[in-house]
């Protein structure tokens, strides 16, 4: 998919691929002081009269502690003072204080943001904030390369029935780095489109086209090259000729403010509009605070977020924009849900009412720094979407959710989507 998880191999894998959760066991070790415990037990035994005092031991103890018992001891002899230990240097103390201050400076805004996101997850969604029957789902490559048959399409149609799913983004790429697309990549596309129209009338099939951009590494697609953008446009015409009802683009990592991307969208929209087809894109998340993508890009080399202004510029050039509101680094369900609510509001503020805005749902499980399965749940995402919609534009019609991705989805994912959003 659009994020770093979905490599080309992932998307061309067998539809029965399953997710893997990484579990870590922690072991605690307790250490007891045997000497102290034994002495205490002996003392308790003596107090209860369970042991007989040893007169010889008492006398020996008195001799050890009585200075008169040692004829060599001179109580008037001066005691030799011990040399003082090394004193901490003032410079080291200052460094420790500075290090502590730096840690507090880093942790304070993080803790404050987590509290704020948790609070953002509170409250009840407004009545009517349910599906508008404009939802979508990303589908793997197996649907167009010959691994699926009529029975699979019939099962898919049954799964989609009575939900709000209207668009299928089926993986038909990836694009080559030069923008071309081999026809062999979607050899069974015409069959799949016809089968969907037969089994699920009214559901649209769009070609999901993506590639890795050379924005953070020397390898990948270079949008700054005019001939590459022209090749992407030709590839779009070719997939529309096959019968796809739209083109869904997922190019990553796409940095905020990329003028070449905006120019490409302008040209692509002319093509799709002339064909009566949809132009759709997968979008990065929006800065949770203004300028955060610049800070993150400077510190990590990967900006990740878009400015809200750039998001709006993209949204005005397409028919659909789907926010990849997962892989958020949030540690808790409450903070993840609060984050999705925030992203929903930020996106609604700048997306034209004529553009379909879709918020992503994580139909997959991973455990790593950027994504924690126990936190990023479909239930939390749906509730966050409804809260953001309620607070910003509860009556908006051109709105929905987009599920990523079919070949890792579980029954729990589907149930959470249906109970939280559809019913």
Coordinates of C-alpha atoms in Angstrom, one line a residue:
X1 CA 0.0 0.0 0.0
X2 CA 0.9 3.5 0.2
X3 CA 3.0 3.1 3.3
X4 CA 6.4 1.4 3.7
X5 CA 4.6 -1.9 4.7
X6 CA 3.2 -2.7 1.3
X7 CA 6.1 -3.7 -0.9
X8 CA 5.5 -5.0 -4.4
X9 CA 5.9 -8.5 -3.1
X10 CA 3.2 -8.0 -0.5
X11 CA 0.7 -6.9 -3.1
X12 CA 1.4 -9.7 -5.4
X13 CA 1.3 -12.3 -2.6
X14 CA -1.3 -15.0 -2.4
X15 CA -4.7 -13.8 -1.2
X16 CA -4.5 -16.2 1.7
X17 CA -1.5 -14.3 3.2
X18 CA -1.9 -13.8 6.9
X19 CA -0.4 -11.3 9.3
X20 CA 2.2 -11.9 11.9
X21 CA 2.2 -10.4 15.3
X22 CA 5.5 -9.9 17.1
X23 CA 5.2 -10.8 20.8
X24 CA 7.8 -10.1 23.4
X25 CA 8.0 -11.9 26.8
X26 CA 9.4 -10.1 29.8
X27 CA 11.0 -11.9 32.7
X28 CA 11.3 -10.4 36.2
X29 CA 14.0 -11.6 38.7
X30 CA 13.6 -11.2 42.5
X31 CA 16.7 -11.0 44.6
X32 CA 16.6 -11.7 48.4
X33 CA 19.2 -10.8 51.1
X34 CA 19.7 -14.2 52.8
X35 CA 21.9 -12.8 55.6
X36 CA 19.4 -10.2 56.8
X37 CA 16.5 -12.7 56.6
X38 CA 18.4 -15.3 58.6
X39 CA 19.5 -12.9 61.4
X40 CA 16.0 -11.6 61.7
X41 CA 14.6 -15.2 62.0
X42 CA 17.2 -16.0 64.7
X43 CA 16.2 -12.9 66.7
X44 CA 12.6 -13.9 66.5
X45 CA 13.4 -17.4 67.6
X46 CA 15.3 -16.1 70.6
X47 CA 12.4 -13.8 71.6
X48 CA 10.0 -16.8 71.5
X49 CA 12.4 -18.8 73.8
X50 CA 12.9 -21.5 71.1
X51 CA 16.7 -21.4 71.3
X52 CA 19.0 -21.7 74.3
X53 CA 21.4 -18.7 74.9
X54 CA 25.1 -19.7 74.7
X55 CA 27.0 -18.2 77.7
X56 CA 30.3 -18.7 75.9
X57 CA 29.1 -16.9 72.9
X58 CA 27.9 -14.0 75.0
X59 CA 31.2 -13.8 76.8
X60 CA 33.1 -13.9 73.5
X61 CA 31.0 -11.1 72.2
X62 CA 31.7 -8.9 75.3
X63 CA 35.4 -9.5 74.9
X64 CA 35.3 -8.4 71.3
X65 CA 33.5 -5.2 72.2
X66 CA 35.1 -4.2 75.5
X67 CA 38.3 -2.2 75.1
X68 CA 39.6 -3.3 78.5
X69 CA 39.6 -6.9 77.3
X70 CA 42.4 -6.1 75.0
X71 CA 45.6 -5.1 76.9
X72 CA 47.1 -3.7 73.7
X73 CA 44.2 -1.3 73.1
X74 CA 44.8 2.4 74.1
X75 CA 41.6 4.3 74.4
X76 CA 43.6 7.6 74.6
X77 CA 45.4 6.9 71.3
X78 CA 44.5 9.4 68.6
X79 CA 42.5 8.0 65.7
X80 CA 44.0 8.3 62.3
X81 CA 41.5 10.2 60.1
X82 CA 40.4 8.6 56.8
X83 CA 41.3 10.5 53.7
X84 CA 38.2 12.2 52.0
X85 CA 36.8 10.5 48.9
X86 CA 36.9 12.2 45.5
X87 CA 34.4 15.0 45.2
X88 CA 32.2 15.3 42.1
X89 CA 33.5 17.9 39.6
X90 CA 31.3 20.9 39.1
X91 CA 31.4 20.3 35.3
X92 CA 30.0 16.8 35.6
X93 CA 27.1 18.0 37.9
X94 CA 26.3 20.6 35.3
X95 CA 26.2 18.1 32.5
X96 CA 23.9 15.8 34.4
X97 CA 21.5 18.7 35.1
X98 CA 21.5 19.7 31.5
X99 CA 20.9 16.1 30.4
X100 CA 17.9 15.9 32.8
X101 CA 16.6 19.2 31.6
X102 CA 16.8 18.0 28.0
X103 CA 15.0 14.8 28.7
X104 CA 12.2 16.7 30.4
X105 CA 12.0 19.1 27.5
X106 CA 11.5 16.2 25.2
X107 CA 9.1 14.2 27.3
X108 CA 6.8 17.1 28.4
X109 CA 5.3 17.9 24.9
X110 CA 5.0 14.1 24.2
X111 CA 3.1 13.5 27.3
X112 CA 1.0 16.6 26.7
X113 CA 0.1 15.4 23.2
X114 CA -0.9 12.0 24.5
X115 CA -3.2 13.5 27.1
X116 CA -4.7 15.8 24.5
X117 CA -5.4 12.9 22.0
X118 CA -6.9 10.8 24.8
X119 CA -9.3 13.7 25.6
X120 CA -10.1 14.1 21.9
X121 CA -11.4 10.5 22.0
X122 CA -14.0 11.3 24.6
X123 CA -17.6 12.1 23.9
X124 CA -20.3 10.6 21.7
X125 CA -20.5 10.8 17.9
X126 CA -23.5 12.7 16.5
X127 CA -26.5 10.8 15.3
X128 CA -26.4 10.2 11.6
X129 CA -22.6 10.0 11.3
X130 CA -22.7 6.6 9.5
X131 CA -21.9 5.4 6.1
X132 CA -22.9 7.5 3.1
X133 CA -22.4 4.4 0.9
X134 CA -19.2 5.9 -0.5
X135 CA -16.7 3.6 1.2
X136 CA -13.8 1.8 -0.5
X137 CA -11.4 -1.1 0.0
X138 CA -8.0 -1.8 -1.4
X139 CA -7.7 -5.2 -3.1
X140 CA -4.5 -7.2 -3.7
X141 CA -3.0 -8.1 -7.1
X142 CA -4.4 -11.7 -7.1
X143 CA -7.7 -10.4 -8.5
X144 CA -6.1 -9.4 -11.8
X145 CA -3.3 -11.9 -12.3
X146 CA -5.2 -15.2 -12.6
X147 CA -5.2 -16.4 -9.1
X148 CA -8.9 -15.7 -8.5
X149 CA -12.0 -17.2 -10.2
X150 CA -15.7 -16.6 -10.4
X151 CA -16.3 -18.3 -7.0
X152 CA -14.0 -15.8 -5.4
X153 CA -15.8 -12.8 -7.0
X154 CA -19.1 -14.2 -5.8
X155 CA -17.8 -14.5 -2.3
X156 CA -16.4 -10.9 -2.5
X157 CA -19.8 -9.6 -3.6
X158 CA -21.5 -11.4 -0.7
X159 CA -19.0 -9.8 1.7
X160 CA -19.7 -6.3 0.3
X161 CA -23.5 -6.7 0.2
X162 CA -25.3 -4.5 2.8
X163 CA -22.2 -2.5 3.5
X164 CA -21.3 1.0 2.3
X165 CA -18.6 -0.2 -0.1
X166 CA -18.8 1.5 -3.5
X167 CA -15.3 1.5 -4.9
X168 CA -12.7 -1.3 -5.2
X169 CA -9.0 -0.2 -5.6
X170 CA -7.5 -3.3 -7.2
X171 CA -3.8 -3.4 -7.5
X172 CA -2.9 -3.3 -11.2
X173 CA 0.7 -2.1 -10.9
X174 CA 3.2 -1.3 -9.9
X175 CA 4.3 1.3 -12.3
X176 CA 7.8 1.1 -13.6
X177 CA 10.2 3.8 -12.4
X178 CA 9.9 5.5 -15.8
X179 CA 6.1 5.7 -15.6
X180 CA 5.3 2.8 -17.9
X181 CA 3.0 -0.1 -17.0
X182 CA 3.3 -3.5 -18.7
X183 CA -0.1 -4.9 -19.8
X184 CA 1.0 -8.3 -18.3
X185 CA 0.6 -6.7 -14.9
X186 CA -3.2 -6.7 -15.2
X187 CA -3.7 -9.6 -17.6
X188 CA -7.1 -10.6 -16.1
X189 CA -8.4 -7.1 -15.4
X190 CA -11.2 -7.2 -18.0
X191 CA -12.5 -10.5 -16.6
X192 CA -12.5 -9.1 -13.0
X193 CA -14.3 -5.9 -14.0
X194 CA -17.0 -7.8 -15.8
X195 CA -17.4 -10.3 -13.0
X196 CA -17.8 -7.6 -10.4
X197 CA -20.4 -5.8 -12.5
X198 CA -22.3 -9.1 -12.8
X199 CA -22.1 -10.1 -9.1
X200 CA -22.1 -6.6 -7.5
X201 CA -23.9 -4.1 -9.7
X202 CA -23.2 -0.5 -8.8
X203 CA -19.7 -1.2 -7.4
X204 CA -16.9 0.6 -9.3
X205 CA -13.5 -1.0 -10.1
X206 CA -10.5 1.4 -10.1
X207 CA -6.9 0.5 -11.0
X208 CA -4.6 1.0 -8.0
X209 CA -1.3 2.3 -9.4
X210 CA 1.7 3.0 -7.3
X211 CA 5.5 3.2 -7.2
X212 CA 8.3 4.2 -4.8
X213 CA 9.5 7.7 -5.4
X214 CA 13.2 8.7 -5.5
X215 CA 12.5 11.4 -2.9
X216 CA 14.6 9.8 -0.1
X217 CA 16.8 7.4 -2.0
X218 CA 18.6 7.3 -5.4
X219 CA 16.2 4.6 -6.7
X220 CA 12.6 5.2 -7.7
X221 CA 10.3 7.3 -9.9
X222 CA 11.4 10.8 -10.5
X223 CA 8.4 13.1 -10.9
X224 CA 10.6 16.0 -11.8
X225 CA 11.2 14.4 -15.2
X226 CA 8.6 15.5 -17.7
X227 CA 8.9 12.3 -19.7
X228 CA 8.2 10.2 -16.6
X229 CA 5.0 12.2 -15.9
X230 CA 4.0 11.8 -19.6
X231 CA 4.5 8.1 -19.3
X232 CA 2.3 7.9 -16.2
X233 CA -0.5 9.7 -18.2
X234 CA -0.1 7.2 -21.1
X235 CA -0.3 4.3 -18.7
X236 CA -3.5 5.8 -17.2
X237 CA -5.1 6.0 -20.7
X238 CA -4.2 2.3 -21.2
X239 CA -5.8 1.0 -18.0
X240 CA -9.0 3.1 -18.8
X241 CA -9.1 1.4 -22.2
X242 CA -9.3 -2.0 -20.5
X243 CA -12.5 -0.9 -18.7
X244 CA -11.3 0.4 -15.3
X245 CA -13.7 3.1 -14.0
X246 CA -11.0 5.1 -12.4
X247 CA -7.3 5.4 -11.5
X248 CA -6.2 5.4 -7.9
X249 CA -2.6 6.6 -7.4
X250 CA -0.4 5.8 -4.4
X251 CA 3.1 7.3 -4.9
X252 CA 5.4 7.3 -1.9
X253 CA 7.2 8.8 -0.1
X254 CA 5.7 12.0 -1.4
X255 CA 6.9 15.1 0.3
X256 CA 4.7 18.0 1.1
X257 CA 4.7 20.8 -1.4
X258 CA 5.8 18.7 -4.4
X259 CA 4.8 20.9 -7.4
X260 CA 5.6 18.1 -9.9
X261 CA 3.0 15.9 -8.3
X262 CA 0.4 18.7 -8.5
X263 CA 1.2 19.2 -12.2
X264 CA 0.8 15.5 -12.8
X265 CA -2.6 15.5 -11.1
X266 CA -3.8 18.4 -13.3
X267 CA -3.0 16.5 -16.4
X268 CA -4.4 13.2 -15.1
X269 CA -7.7 14.8 -14.2
X270 CA -8.1 16.1 -17.7
X271 CA -7.8 12.5 -19.0
X272 CA -10.1 10.9 -16.4
X273 CA -12.7 13.7 -16.7
X274 CA -12.8 13.2 -20.5
X275 CA -13.5 9.5 -20.0
X276 CA -16.1 9.9 -17.2
X277 CA -13.7 8.1 -14.8
X278 CA -12.6 8.8 -11.3
X279 CA -9.2 10.2 -10.3
X280 CA -8.3 9.1 -6.8
X281 CA -5.2 9.3 -4.6
X282 CA -3.9 7.9 -1.4
X283 CA -2.8 10.8 0.8
X284 CA -0.3 11.2 3.7
X285 CA -1.5 12.3 7.1
X286 CA -1.7 16.0 7.9
X287 CA 0.6 17.8 10.3
X288 CA -0.8 17.3 13.8
X289 CA 0.7 20.7 14.6
X290 CA 1.7 23.3 11.9
X291 CA 5.1 22.6 10.3
X292 CA 5.6 19.3 12.0
X293 CA 6.6 17.6 8.7
X294 CA 9.5 20.0 8.4
X295 CA 10.7 19.2 12.0
X296 CA 10.3 15.5 11.4
X297 CA 12.0 15.6 8.0
X298 CA 15.0 17.5 9.5
X299 CA 15.4 15.1 12.4
X300 CA 14.7 11.8 10.6
X301 CA 15.1 12.4 6.9
X302 CA 11.5 11.3 6.3
X303 CA 8.9 14.1 6.5
X304 CA 5.9 11.7 6.6
X305 CA 3.2 14.3 7.0
X306 CA 1.8 16.9 4.6
X307 CA 1.0 20.4 5.5
X308 CA -2.8 21.1 5.7
X309 CA -2.4 23.6 2.8
X310 CA -0.8 21.0 0.5
X311 CA -3.4 18.5 1.4
X312 CA -6.1 20.9 0.3
X313 CA -4.2 21.6 -3.0
X314 CA -4.2 17.9 -3.7
X315 CA -7.9 17.4 -2.7
X316 CA -9.0 20.2 -5.2
X317 CA -7.4 18.3 -8.1
X318 CA -9.0 14.9 -7.6
X319 CA -12.4 13.2 -7.3
X320 CA -11.5 11.1 -4.3
X321 CA -8.8 11.5 -1.6
X322 CA -8.2 8.6 0.9
X323 CA -6.1 9.5 4.0
X324 CA -3.8 6.7 5.1
X325 CA -4.8 7.2 8.8
X326 CA -2.8 4.3 10.1
X327 CA 0.9 3.6 11.0
X328 CA 0.6 6.5 13.4
X329 CA 3.0 5.5 16.2
X330 CA 0.2 5.8 18.7
X331 CA 0.6 3.4 21.7
X332 CA -3.0 3.2 22.9
X333 CA -6.4 2.7 21.4
X334 CA -7.6 5.9 23.0
X335 CA -4.7 8.0 21.6
X336 CA -5.0 6.4 18.2
X337 CA -8.8 7.1 18.1
X338 CA -8.2 10.7 19.2
X339 CA -5.5 11.0 16.5
X340 CA -7.9 9.8 13.8
X341 CA -10.6 12.2 15.0
X342 CA -8.0 15.0 14.7
X343 CA -7.0 13.9 11.2
X344 CA -10.6 13.7 10.1
X345 CA -11.2 17.3 11.2
X346 CA -8.1 18.6 9.6
X347 CA -8.9 16.9 6.3
X348 CA -12.6 18.1 6.3
X349 CA -11.5 21.7 6.8
X350 CA -9.6 21.9 3.5
X351 CA -11.3 19.2 1.3
X352 CA -13.9 20.7 -1.2
X353 CA -17.4 19.5 -0.7
X354 CA -17.4 18.1 -4.3
X355 CA -14.4 15.8 -3.5
X356 CA -15.0 12.5 -1.8
X357 CA -13.0 12.4 1.5
X358 CA -12.2 8.8 2.8
X359 CA -10.5 8.0 6.0
X360 CA -8.4 4.8 6.1
X361 CA -9.2 1.9 8.3
X362 CA -6.4 -0.6 9.3
X363 CA -7.6 -4.1 8.2
X364 CA -4.2 -5.6 9.2
X365 CA -2.1 -6.2 12.2
X366 CA 1.6 -5.4 12.8
X367 CA 3.7 -4.8 15.8
X368 CA 6.6 -2.3 15.3
X369 CA 7.5 1.2 16.3
X370 CA 5.2 2.8 13.7
X371 CA 2.2 0.5 14.2
X372 CA 0.9 -1.3 17.3
X373 CA -1.9 -3.8 16.6
X374 CA -3.4 -3.4 20.1
X375 CA -3.8 0.3 19.5
X376 CA -4.6 0.7 15.8
X377 CA -7.9 -1.2 15.7
X378 CA -10.8 -0.8 13.3
X379 CA -13.1 0.0 16.2
X380 CA -11.0 2.9 17.4
X381 CA -10.5 4.2 13.9
X382 CA -14.3 4.2 13.2
X383 CA -15.1 5.9 16.4
X384 CA -12.4 8.5 15.7
X385 CA -13.8 9.1 12.3
X386 CA -17.3 9.6 13.6
X387 CA -16.1 12.0 16.3
X388 CA -14.1 14.1 13.8
X389 CA -17.1 14.2 11.4
X390 CA -19.5 15.1 14.2
X391 CA -17.3 18.0 15.4
X392 CA -16.5 19.4 11.9
X393 CA -19.1 18.7 9.3
X394 CA -21.6 16.2 10.5
X395 CA -23.9 16.6 7.5
X396 CA -21.2 16.2 4.8
X397 CA -22.4 13.8 2.1
X398 CA -19.2 13.1 0.1
X399 CA -17.5 11.2 2.9
X400 CA -16.6 7.7 3.7
X401 CA -13.9 5.2 4.9
X402 CA -11.4 3.1 3.0
X403 CA -10.3 -0.3 4.3
X404 CA -6.7 -1.5 3.9
X405 CA -6.4 -4.3 2.8
X406 CA -8.6 -7.3 1.7
X407 CA -6.0 -10.1 2.0
X408 CA -5.2 -9.4 5.7
X409 CA -8.7 -8.6 6.8
X410 CA -10.2 -10.7 9.6
X411 CA -13.8 -11.2 10.6
X412 CA -13.2 -8.9 13.6
X413 CA -12.2 -6.1 11.2
X414 CA -15.3 -6.5 9.1
X415 CA -17.6 -6.7 12.2
X416 CA -16.1 -3.6 13.7
X417 CA -16.6 -1.7 10.4
X418 CA -20.2 -2.9 10.0
X419 CA -21.3 -2.4 13.6
X420 CA -19.4 0.9 14.1
X421 CA -20.0 2.6 10.7
X422 CA -22.7 0.8 8.7
X423 CA -25.4 0.0 11.2

